[in-house]
mmCIF file of C-alpha atoms in Angstrom:
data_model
loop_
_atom_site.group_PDB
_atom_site.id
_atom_site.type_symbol
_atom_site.label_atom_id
_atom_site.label_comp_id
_atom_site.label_asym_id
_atom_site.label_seq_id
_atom_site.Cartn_x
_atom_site.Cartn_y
_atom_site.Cartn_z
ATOM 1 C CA UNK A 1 99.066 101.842 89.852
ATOM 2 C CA UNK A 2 99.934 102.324 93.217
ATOM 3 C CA UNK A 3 96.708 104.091 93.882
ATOM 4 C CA UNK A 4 94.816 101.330 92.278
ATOM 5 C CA UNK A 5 96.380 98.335 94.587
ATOM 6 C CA UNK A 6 95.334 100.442 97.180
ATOM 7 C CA UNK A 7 91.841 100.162 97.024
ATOM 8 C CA UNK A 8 89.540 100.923 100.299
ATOM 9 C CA UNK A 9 88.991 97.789 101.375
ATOM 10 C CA UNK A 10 86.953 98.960 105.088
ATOM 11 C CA UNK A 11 84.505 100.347 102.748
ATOM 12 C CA UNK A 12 84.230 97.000 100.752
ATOM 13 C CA UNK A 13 84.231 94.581 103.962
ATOM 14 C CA UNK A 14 81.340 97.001 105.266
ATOM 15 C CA UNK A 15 79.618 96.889 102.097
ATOM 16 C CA UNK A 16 79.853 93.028 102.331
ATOM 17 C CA UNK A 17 78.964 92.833 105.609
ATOM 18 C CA UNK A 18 75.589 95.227 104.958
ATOM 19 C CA UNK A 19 74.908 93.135 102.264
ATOM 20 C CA UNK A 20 74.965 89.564 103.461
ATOM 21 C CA UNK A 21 73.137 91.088 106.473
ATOM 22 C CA UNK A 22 70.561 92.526 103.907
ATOM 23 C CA UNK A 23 70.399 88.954 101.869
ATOM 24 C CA UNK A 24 69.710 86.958 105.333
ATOM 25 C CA UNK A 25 66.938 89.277 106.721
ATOM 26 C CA UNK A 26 64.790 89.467 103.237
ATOM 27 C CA UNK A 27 65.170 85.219 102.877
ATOM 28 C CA UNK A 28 64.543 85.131 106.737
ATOM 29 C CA UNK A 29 61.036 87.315 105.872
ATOM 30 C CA UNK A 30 60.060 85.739 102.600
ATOM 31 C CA UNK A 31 60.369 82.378 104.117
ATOM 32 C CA UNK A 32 58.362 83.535 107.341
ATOM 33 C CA UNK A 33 54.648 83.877 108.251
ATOM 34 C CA UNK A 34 54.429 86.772 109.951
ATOM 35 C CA UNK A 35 54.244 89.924 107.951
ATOM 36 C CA UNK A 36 50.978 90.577 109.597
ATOM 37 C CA UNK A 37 49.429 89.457 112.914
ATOM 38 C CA UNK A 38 46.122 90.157 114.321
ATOM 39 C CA UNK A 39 42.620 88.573 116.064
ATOM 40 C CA UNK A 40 39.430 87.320 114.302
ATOM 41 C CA UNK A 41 36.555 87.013 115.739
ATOM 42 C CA UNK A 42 34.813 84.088 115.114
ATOM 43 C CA UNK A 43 31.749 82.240 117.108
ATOM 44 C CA UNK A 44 32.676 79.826 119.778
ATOM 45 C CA UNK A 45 31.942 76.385 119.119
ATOM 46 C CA UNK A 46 29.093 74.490 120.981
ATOM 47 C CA UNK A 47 30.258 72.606 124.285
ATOM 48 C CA UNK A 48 30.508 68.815 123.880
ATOM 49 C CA UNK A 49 32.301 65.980 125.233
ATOM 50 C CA UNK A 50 35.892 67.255 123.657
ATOM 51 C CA UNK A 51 35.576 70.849 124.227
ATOM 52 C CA UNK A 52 34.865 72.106 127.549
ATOM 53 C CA UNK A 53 36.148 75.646 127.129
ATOM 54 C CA UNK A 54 35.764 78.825 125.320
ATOM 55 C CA UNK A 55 32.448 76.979 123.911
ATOM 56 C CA UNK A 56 28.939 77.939 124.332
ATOM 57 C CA UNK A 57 26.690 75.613 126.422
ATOM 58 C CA UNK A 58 23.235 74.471 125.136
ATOM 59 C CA UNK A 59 20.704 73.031 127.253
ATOM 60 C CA UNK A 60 19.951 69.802 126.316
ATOM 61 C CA UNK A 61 16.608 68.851 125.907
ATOM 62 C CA UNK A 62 15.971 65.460 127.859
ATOM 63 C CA UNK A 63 15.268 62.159 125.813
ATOM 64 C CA UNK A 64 11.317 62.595 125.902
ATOM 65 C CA UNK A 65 11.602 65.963 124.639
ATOM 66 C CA UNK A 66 13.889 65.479 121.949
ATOM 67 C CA UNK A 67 11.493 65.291 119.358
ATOM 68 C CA UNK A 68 9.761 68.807 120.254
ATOM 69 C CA UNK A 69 12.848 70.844 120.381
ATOM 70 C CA UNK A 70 13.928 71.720 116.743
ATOM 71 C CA UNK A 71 17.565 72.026 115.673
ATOM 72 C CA UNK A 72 16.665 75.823 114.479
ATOM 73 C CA UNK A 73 16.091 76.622 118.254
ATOM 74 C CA UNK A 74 19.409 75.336 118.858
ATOM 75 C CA UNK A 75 21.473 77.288 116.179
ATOM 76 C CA UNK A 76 19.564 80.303 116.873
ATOM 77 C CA UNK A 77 20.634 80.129 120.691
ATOM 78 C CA UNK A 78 24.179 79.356 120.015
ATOM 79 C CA UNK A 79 24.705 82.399 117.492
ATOM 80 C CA UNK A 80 22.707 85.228 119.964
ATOM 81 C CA UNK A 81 24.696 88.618 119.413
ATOM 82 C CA UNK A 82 27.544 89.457 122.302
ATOM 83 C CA UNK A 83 31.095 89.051 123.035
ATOM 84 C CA UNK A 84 30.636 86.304 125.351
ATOM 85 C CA UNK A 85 29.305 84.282 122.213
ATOM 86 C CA UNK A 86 32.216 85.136 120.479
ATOM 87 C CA UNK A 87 36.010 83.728 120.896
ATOM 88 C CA UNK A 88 39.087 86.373 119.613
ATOM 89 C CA UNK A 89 41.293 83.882 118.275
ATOM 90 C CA UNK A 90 45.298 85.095 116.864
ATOM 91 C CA UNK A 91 46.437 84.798 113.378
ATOM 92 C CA UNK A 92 49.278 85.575 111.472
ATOM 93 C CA UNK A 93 49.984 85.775 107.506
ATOM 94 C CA UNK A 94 52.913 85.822 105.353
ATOM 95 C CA UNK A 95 53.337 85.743 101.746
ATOM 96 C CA UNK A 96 52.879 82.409 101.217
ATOM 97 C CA UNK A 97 50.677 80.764 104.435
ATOM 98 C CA UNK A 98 47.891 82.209 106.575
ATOM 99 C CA UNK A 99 47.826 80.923 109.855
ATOM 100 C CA UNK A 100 45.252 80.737 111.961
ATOM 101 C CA UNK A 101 44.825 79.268 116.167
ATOM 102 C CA UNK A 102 42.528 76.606 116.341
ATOM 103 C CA UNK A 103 39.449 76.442 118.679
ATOM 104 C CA UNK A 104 39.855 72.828 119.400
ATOM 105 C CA UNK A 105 43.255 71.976 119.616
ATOM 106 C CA UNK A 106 46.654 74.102 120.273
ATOM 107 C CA UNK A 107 48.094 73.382 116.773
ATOM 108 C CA UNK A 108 47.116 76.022 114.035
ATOM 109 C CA UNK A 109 45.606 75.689 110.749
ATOM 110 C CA UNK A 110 47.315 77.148 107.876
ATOM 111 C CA UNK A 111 45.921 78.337 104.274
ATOM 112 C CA UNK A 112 47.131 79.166 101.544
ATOM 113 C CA UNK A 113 47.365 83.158 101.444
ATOM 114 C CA UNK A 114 47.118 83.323 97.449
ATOM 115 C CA UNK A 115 43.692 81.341 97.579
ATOM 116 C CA UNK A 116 42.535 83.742 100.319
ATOM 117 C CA UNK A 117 43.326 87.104 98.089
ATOM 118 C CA UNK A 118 40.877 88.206 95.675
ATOM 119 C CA UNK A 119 41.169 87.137 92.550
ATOM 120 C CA UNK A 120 41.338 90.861 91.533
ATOM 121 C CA UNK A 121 44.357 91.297 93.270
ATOM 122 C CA UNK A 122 46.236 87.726 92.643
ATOM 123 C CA UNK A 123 48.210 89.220 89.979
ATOM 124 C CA UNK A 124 49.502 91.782 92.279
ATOM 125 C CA UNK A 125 50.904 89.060 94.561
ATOM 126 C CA UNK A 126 52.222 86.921 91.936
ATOM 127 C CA UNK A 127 54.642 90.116 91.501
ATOM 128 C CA UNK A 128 55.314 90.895 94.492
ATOM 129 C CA UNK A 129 56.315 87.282 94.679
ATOM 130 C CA UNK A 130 58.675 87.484 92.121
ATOM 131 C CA UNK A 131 59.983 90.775 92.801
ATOM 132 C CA UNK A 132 61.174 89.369 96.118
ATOM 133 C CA UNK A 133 62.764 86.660 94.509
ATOM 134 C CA UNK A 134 64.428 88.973 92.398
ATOM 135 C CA UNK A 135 65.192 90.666 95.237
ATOM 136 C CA UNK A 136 67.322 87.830 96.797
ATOM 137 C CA UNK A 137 68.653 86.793 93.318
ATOM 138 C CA UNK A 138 70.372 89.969 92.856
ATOM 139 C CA UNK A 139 71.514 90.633 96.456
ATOM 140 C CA UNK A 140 73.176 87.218 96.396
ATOM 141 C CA UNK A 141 75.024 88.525 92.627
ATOM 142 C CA UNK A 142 76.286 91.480 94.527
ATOM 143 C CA UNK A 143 77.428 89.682 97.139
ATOM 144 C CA UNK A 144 79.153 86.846 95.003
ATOM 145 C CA UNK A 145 80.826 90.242 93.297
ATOM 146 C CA UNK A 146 82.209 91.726 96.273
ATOM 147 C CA UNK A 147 83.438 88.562 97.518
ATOM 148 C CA UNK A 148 85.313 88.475 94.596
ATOM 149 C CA UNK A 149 86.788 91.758 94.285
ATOM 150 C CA UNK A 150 88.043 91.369 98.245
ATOM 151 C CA UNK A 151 89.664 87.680 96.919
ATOM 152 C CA UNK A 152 90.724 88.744 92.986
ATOM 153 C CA UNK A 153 93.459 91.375 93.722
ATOM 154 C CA UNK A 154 95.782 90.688 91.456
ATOM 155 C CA UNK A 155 94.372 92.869 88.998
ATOM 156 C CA UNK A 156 93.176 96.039 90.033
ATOM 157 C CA UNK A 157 91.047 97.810 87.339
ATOM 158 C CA UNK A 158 89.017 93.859 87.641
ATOM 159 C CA UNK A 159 88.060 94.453 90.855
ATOM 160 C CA UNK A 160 87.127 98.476 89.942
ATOM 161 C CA UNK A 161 84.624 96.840 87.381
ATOM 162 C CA UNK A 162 83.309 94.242 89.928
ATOM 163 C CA UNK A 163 82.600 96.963 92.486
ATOM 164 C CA UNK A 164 80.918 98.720 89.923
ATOM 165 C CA UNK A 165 78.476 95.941 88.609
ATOM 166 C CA UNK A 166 78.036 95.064 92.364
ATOM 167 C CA UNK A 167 76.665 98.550 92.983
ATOM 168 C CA UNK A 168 74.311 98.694 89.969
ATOM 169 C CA UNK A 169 73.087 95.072 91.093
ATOM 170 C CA UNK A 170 72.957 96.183 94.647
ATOM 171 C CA UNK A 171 70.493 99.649 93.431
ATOM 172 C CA UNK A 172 68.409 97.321 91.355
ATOM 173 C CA UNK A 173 67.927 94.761 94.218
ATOM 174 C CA UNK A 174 67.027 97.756 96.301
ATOM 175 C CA UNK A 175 64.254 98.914 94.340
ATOM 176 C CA UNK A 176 62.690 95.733 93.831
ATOM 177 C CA UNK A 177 62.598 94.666 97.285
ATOM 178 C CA UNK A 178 61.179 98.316 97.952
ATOM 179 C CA UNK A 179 58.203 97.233 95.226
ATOM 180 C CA UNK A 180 57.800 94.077 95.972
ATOM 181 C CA UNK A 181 56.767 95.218 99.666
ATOM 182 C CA UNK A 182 54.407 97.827 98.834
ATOM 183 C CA UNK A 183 52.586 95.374 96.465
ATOM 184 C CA UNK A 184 52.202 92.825 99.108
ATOM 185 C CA UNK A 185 51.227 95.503 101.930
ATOM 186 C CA UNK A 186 48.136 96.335 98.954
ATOM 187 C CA UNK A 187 47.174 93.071 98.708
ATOM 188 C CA UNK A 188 46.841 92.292 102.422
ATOM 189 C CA UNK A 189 44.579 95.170 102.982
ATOM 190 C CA UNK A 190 42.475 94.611 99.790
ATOM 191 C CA UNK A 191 42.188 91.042 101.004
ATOM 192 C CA UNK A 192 40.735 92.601 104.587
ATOM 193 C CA UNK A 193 38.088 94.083 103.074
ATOM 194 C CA UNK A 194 37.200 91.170 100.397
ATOM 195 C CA UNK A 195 38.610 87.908 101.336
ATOM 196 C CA UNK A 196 36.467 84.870 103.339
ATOM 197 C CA UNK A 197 34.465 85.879 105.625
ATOM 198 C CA UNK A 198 35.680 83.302 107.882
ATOM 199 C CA UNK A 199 39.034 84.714 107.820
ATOM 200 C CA UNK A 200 38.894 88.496 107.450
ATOM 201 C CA UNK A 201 40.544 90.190 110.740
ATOM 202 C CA UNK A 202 38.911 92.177 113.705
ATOM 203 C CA UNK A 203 42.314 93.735 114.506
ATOM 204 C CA UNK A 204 45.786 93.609 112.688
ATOM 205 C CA UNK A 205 49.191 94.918 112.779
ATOM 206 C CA UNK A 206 52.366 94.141 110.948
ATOM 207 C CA UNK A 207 54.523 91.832 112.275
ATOM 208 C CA UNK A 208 58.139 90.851 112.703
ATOM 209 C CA UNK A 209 58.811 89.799 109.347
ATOM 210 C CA UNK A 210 57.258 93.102 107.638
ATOM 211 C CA UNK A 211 59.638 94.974 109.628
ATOM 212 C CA UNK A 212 62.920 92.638 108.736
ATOM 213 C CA UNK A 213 61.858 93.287 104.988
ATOM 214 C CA UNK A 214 61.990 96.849 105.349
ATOM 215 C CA UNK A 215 65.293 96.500 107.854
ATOM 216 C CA UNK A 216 66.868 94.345 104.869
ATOM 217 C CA UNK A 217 65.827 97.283 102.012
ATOM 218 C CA UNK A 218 67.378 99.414 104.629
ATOM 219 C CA UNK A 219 70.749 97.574 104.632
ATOM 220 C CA UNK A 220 70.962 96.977 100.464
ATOM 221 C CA UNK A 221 70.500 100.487 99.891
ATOM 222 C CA UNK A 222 73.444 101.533 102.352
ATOM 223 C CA UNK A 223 75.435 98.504 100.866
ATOM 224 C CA UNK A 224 75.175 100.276 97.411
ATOM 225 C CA UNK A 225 75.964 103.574 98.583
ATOM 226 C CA UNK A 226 79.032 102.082 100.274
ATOM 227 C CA UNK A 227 80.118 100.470 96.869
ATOM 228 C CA UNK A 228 79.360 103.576 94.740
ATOM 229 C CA UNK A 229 80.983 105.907 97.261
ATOM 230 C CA UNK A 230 84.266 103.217 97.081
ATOM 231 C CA UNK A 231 84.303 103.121 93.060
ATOM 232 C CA UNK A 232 83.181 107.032 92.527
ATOM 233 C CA UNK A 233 86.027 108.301 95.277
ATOM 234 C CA UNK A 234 88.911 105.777 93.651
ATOM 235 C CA UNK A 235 88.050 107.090 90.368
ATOM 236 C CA UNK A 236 88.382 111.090 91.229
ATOM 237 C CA UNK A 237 91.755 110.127 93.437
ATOM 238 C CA UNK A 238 93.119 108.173 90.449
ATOM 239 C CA UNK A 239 92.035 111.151 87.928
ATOM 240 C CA UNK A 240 93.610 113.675 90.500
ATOM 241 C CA UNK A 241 96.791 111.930 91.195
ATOM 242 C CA UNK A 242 96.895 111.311 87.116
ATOM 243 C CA UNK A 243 96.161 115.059 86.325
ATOM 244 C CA UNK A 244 99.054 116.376 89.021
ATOM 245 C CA UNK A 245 101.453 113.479 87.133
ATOM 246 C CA UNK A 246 100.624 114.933 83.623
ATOM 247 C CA UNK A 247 101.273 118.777 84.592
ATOM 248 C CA UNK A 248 104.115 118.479 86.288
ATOM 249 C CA UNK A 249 105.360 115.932 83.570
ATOM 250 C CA UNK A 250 104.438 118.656 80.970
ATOM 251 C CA UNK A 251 106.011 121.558 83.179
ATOM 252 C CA UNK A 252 109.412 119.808 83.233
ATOM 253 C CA UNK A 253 109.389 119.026 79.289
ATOM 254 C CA UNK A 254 108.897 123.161 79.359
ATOM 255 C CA UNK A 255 111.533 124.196 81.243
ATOM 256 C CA UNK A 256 113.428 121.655 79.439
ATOM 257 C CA UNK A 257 113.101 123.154 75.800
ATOM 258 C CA UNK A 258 113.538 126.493 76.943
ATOM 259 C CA UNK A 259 117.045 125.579 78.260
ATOM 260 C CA UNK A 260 117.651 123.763 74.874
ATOM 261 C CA UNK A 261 116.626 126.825 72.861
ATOM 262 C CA UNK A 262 119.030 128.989 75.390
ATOM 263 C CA UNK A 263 121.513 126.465 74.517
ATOM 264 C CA UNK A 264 122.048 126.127 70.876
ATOM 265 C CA UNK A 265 121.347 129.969 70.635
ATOM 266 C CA UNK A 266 124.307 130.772 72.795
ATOM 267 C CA UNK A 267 126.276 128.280 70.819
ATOM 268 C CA UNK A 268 125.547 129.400 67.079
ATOM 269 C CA UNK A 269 124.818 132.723 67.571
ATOM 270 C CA UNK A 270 127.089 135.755 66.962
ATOM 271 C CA UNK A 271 128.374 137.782 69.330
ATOM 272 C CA UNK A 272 126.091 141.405 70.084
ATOM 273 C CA UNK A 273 122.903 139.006 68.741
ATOM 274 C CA UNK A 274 120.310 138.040 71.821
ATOM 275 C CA UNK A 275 117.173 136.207 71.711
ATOM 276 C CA UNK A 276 114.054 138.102 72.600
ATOM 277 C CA UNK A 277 111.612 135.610 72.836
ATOM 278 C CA UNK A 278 111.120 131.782 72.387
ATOM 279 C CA UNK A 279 109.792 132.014 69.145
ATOM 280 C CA UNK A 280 112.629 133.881 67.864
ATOM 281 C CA UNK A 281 114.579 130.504 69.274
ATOM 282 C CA UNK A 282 112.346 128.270 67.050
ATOM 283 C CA UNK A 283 112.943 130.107 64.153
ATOM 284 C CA UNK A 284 116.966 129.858 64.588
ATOM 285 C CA UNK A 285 117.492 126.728 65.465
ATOM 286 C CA UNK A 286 115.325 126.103 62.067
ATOM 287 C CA UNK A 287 117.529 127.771 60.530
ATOM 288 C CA UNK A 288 120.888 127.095 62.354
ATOM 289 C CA UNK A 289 119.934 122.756 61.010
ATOM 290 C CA UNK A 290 119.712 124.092 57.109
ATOM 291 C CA UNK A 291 122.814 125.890 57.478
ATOM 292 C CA UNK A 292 124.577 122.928 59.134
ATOM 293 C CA UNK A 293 123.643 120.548 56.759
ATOM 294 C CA UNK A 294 124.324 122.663 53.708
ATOM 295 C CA UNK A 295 127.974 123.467 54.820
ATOM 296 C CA UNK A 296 128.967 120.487 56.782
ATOM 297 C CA UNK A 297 127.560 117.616 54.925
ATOM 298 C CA UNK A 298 129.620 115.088 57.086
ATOM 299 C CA UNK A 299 129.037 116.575 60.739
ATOM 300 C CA UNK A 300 125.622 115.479 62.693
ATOM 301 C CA UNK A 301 123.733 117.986 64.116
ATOM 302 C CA UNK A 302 123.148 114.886 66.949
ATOM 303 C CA UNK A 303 126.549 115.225 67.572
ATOM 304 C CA UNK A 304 126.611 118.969 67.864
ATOM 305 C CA UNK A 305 123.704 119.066 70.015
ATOM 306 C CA UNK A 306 124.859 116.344 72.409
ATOM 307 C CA UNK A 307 127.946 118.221 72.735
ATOM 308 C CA UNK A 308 126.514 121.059 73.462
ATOM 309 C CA UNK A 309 123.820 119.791 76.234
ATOM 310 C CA UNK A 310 126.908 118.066 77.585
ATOM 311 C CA UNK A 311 129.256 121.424 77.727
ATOM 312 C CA UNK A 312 126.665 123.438 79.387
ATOM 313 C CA UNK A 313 123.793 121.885 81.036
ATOM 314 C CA UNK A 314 121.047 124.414 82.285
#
């Protein structure tokens, strides 16, 4: 029992701390935008009266002419081939939003990143989706578990079963989270290749939040190690220390018959009669109760046998 109040509590506070540190990095990424960032390259916009910049100037026809220039002549000029007709504007996509800078204004525009996906592959997202939220859900049951081992210790084999449901929660989070980010990573790229054509990236790398999902996969994993290695190494001392108990526990009761045999056969036995072996012993003091009992009815062997531990004690 002593063992088991003494539980390694540096390797549950570190398993804690991993794990809230894992729990606030994957909600930090879910809830963010930026698993992705890149440029698209879209056309700039035609210069007018409120945009002066990054735009593409057509000459203007005066008001005689206006009737002999068509609007085809126009739209053909302002989409001629080259870079300098073309603007490289940043995005950046999450799970949930795609976001987008605008050409006319500093705020961005933001779409939904499940209507931009291919319907092929919206299925795929939905799980990753939940997976992630699974994710969270069970990293936040390990973490209510550990919490209450570190405060419940009043009863020690409790808290051994909390850390052990913790670390099966904590390997099951893990894997999940480690799904849940490969599925989305597919769907981004499928959705490069076949989403809008108004939206599909010229470059793209992963972002911040891609990174603090993996960091927070990183952390749950080394959280459940921590709790196995706490539960598995508690387990082995307790069987150890309870093994040594038992044999030397069994190696006193031992030496403690022998010395009882050695006893009663030194008592009862004649004189020029010696015991050879222990077995020999058995089979006398079997022998030396019948005898006892058929001749003196009204004496207790107890009594014989206590006073002959108490005479001569080994």
């Amino acid at each position: 029992m002593e063992l088991l109040k003494g539980l390694p509590l540096r390797r549950t506070f570190l398993a804690v701390i991993l794990n809230l540190l894992a729990l606030t990095l994957s909600t930090t990424a879910l809830l963010g935008s930026y698993w992705c960032t890149g440029t698209q390259k879209v056309p700039k916009p035609l210069c007018g009266k409120s945009k002066a910049s990054q735009c593409v100037g057509v000459p203007m026809p005066s008001d005689a002419d206006t009737s002999n220039v068509s609007s085809e002549d126009t739209v053909h000029y302002s989409w001629e081939t080259g870079d300098d007709r073309f603007a490289f504007r940043y995005f950046h996509t999450g799970m949930w939003l795609s976001c987008e800078e605008s050409m006319e204004g500093p705020e961005e525009k933001c779409r939904s990143f499940i209507e931009l996906s291919p319907p092929a592959e919206r299925g795929i997202l939905w799980l990753s989706l939940g997976s992630e939220m699974l994710y969270i859900s069970l990293l936040l049951i390990s973490f209510i578990l550990l919490m209450v081992e570190i405060l419940h210790t009043g009863n020690p084999v409790c808290g051994m079963k909390l850390n052990a449901f913790a670390a099966v929660s904590s390997v099951l989070s893990g894997l999940l989270g480690m799904v849940a980010h490969m599925m989305y990573t597919q769907v981004f790229q499928a959705t490069v290749n076949l989403g809008p054509e108004d939206w599909r990236p010229h470059t793209w790398d992963y972002g911040w939040a891609f990174y603090m999902a993996w960091a927070s996969f990183t952390c749950c994993m080394a959280s459940a190690v921590t709790t196995l290695n706490t539960y598995t190494k508690t387990i082995l001392e307790f069987k150890r220390n309870h093994i040594k108990g038992y044999d030397g526990s069994l190696k006193d009761h031992a030496q403690h018959h022998q010395c009882f045999i050695q006893q009663i056969s030194s008592y009862y036995e004649p004189k020029g009669k010696a015991f050879h072996s222990v077995s020999e012993g058995v089979d006398f003091y079997t022998d030396l109760q019948q005898k006892i009992l058929q001749r003196e009815p009204e004496l207790d062997l107890d009594e014989v046998l206590g006073q002959t531990i108490g005479e001569d004690c080994c």
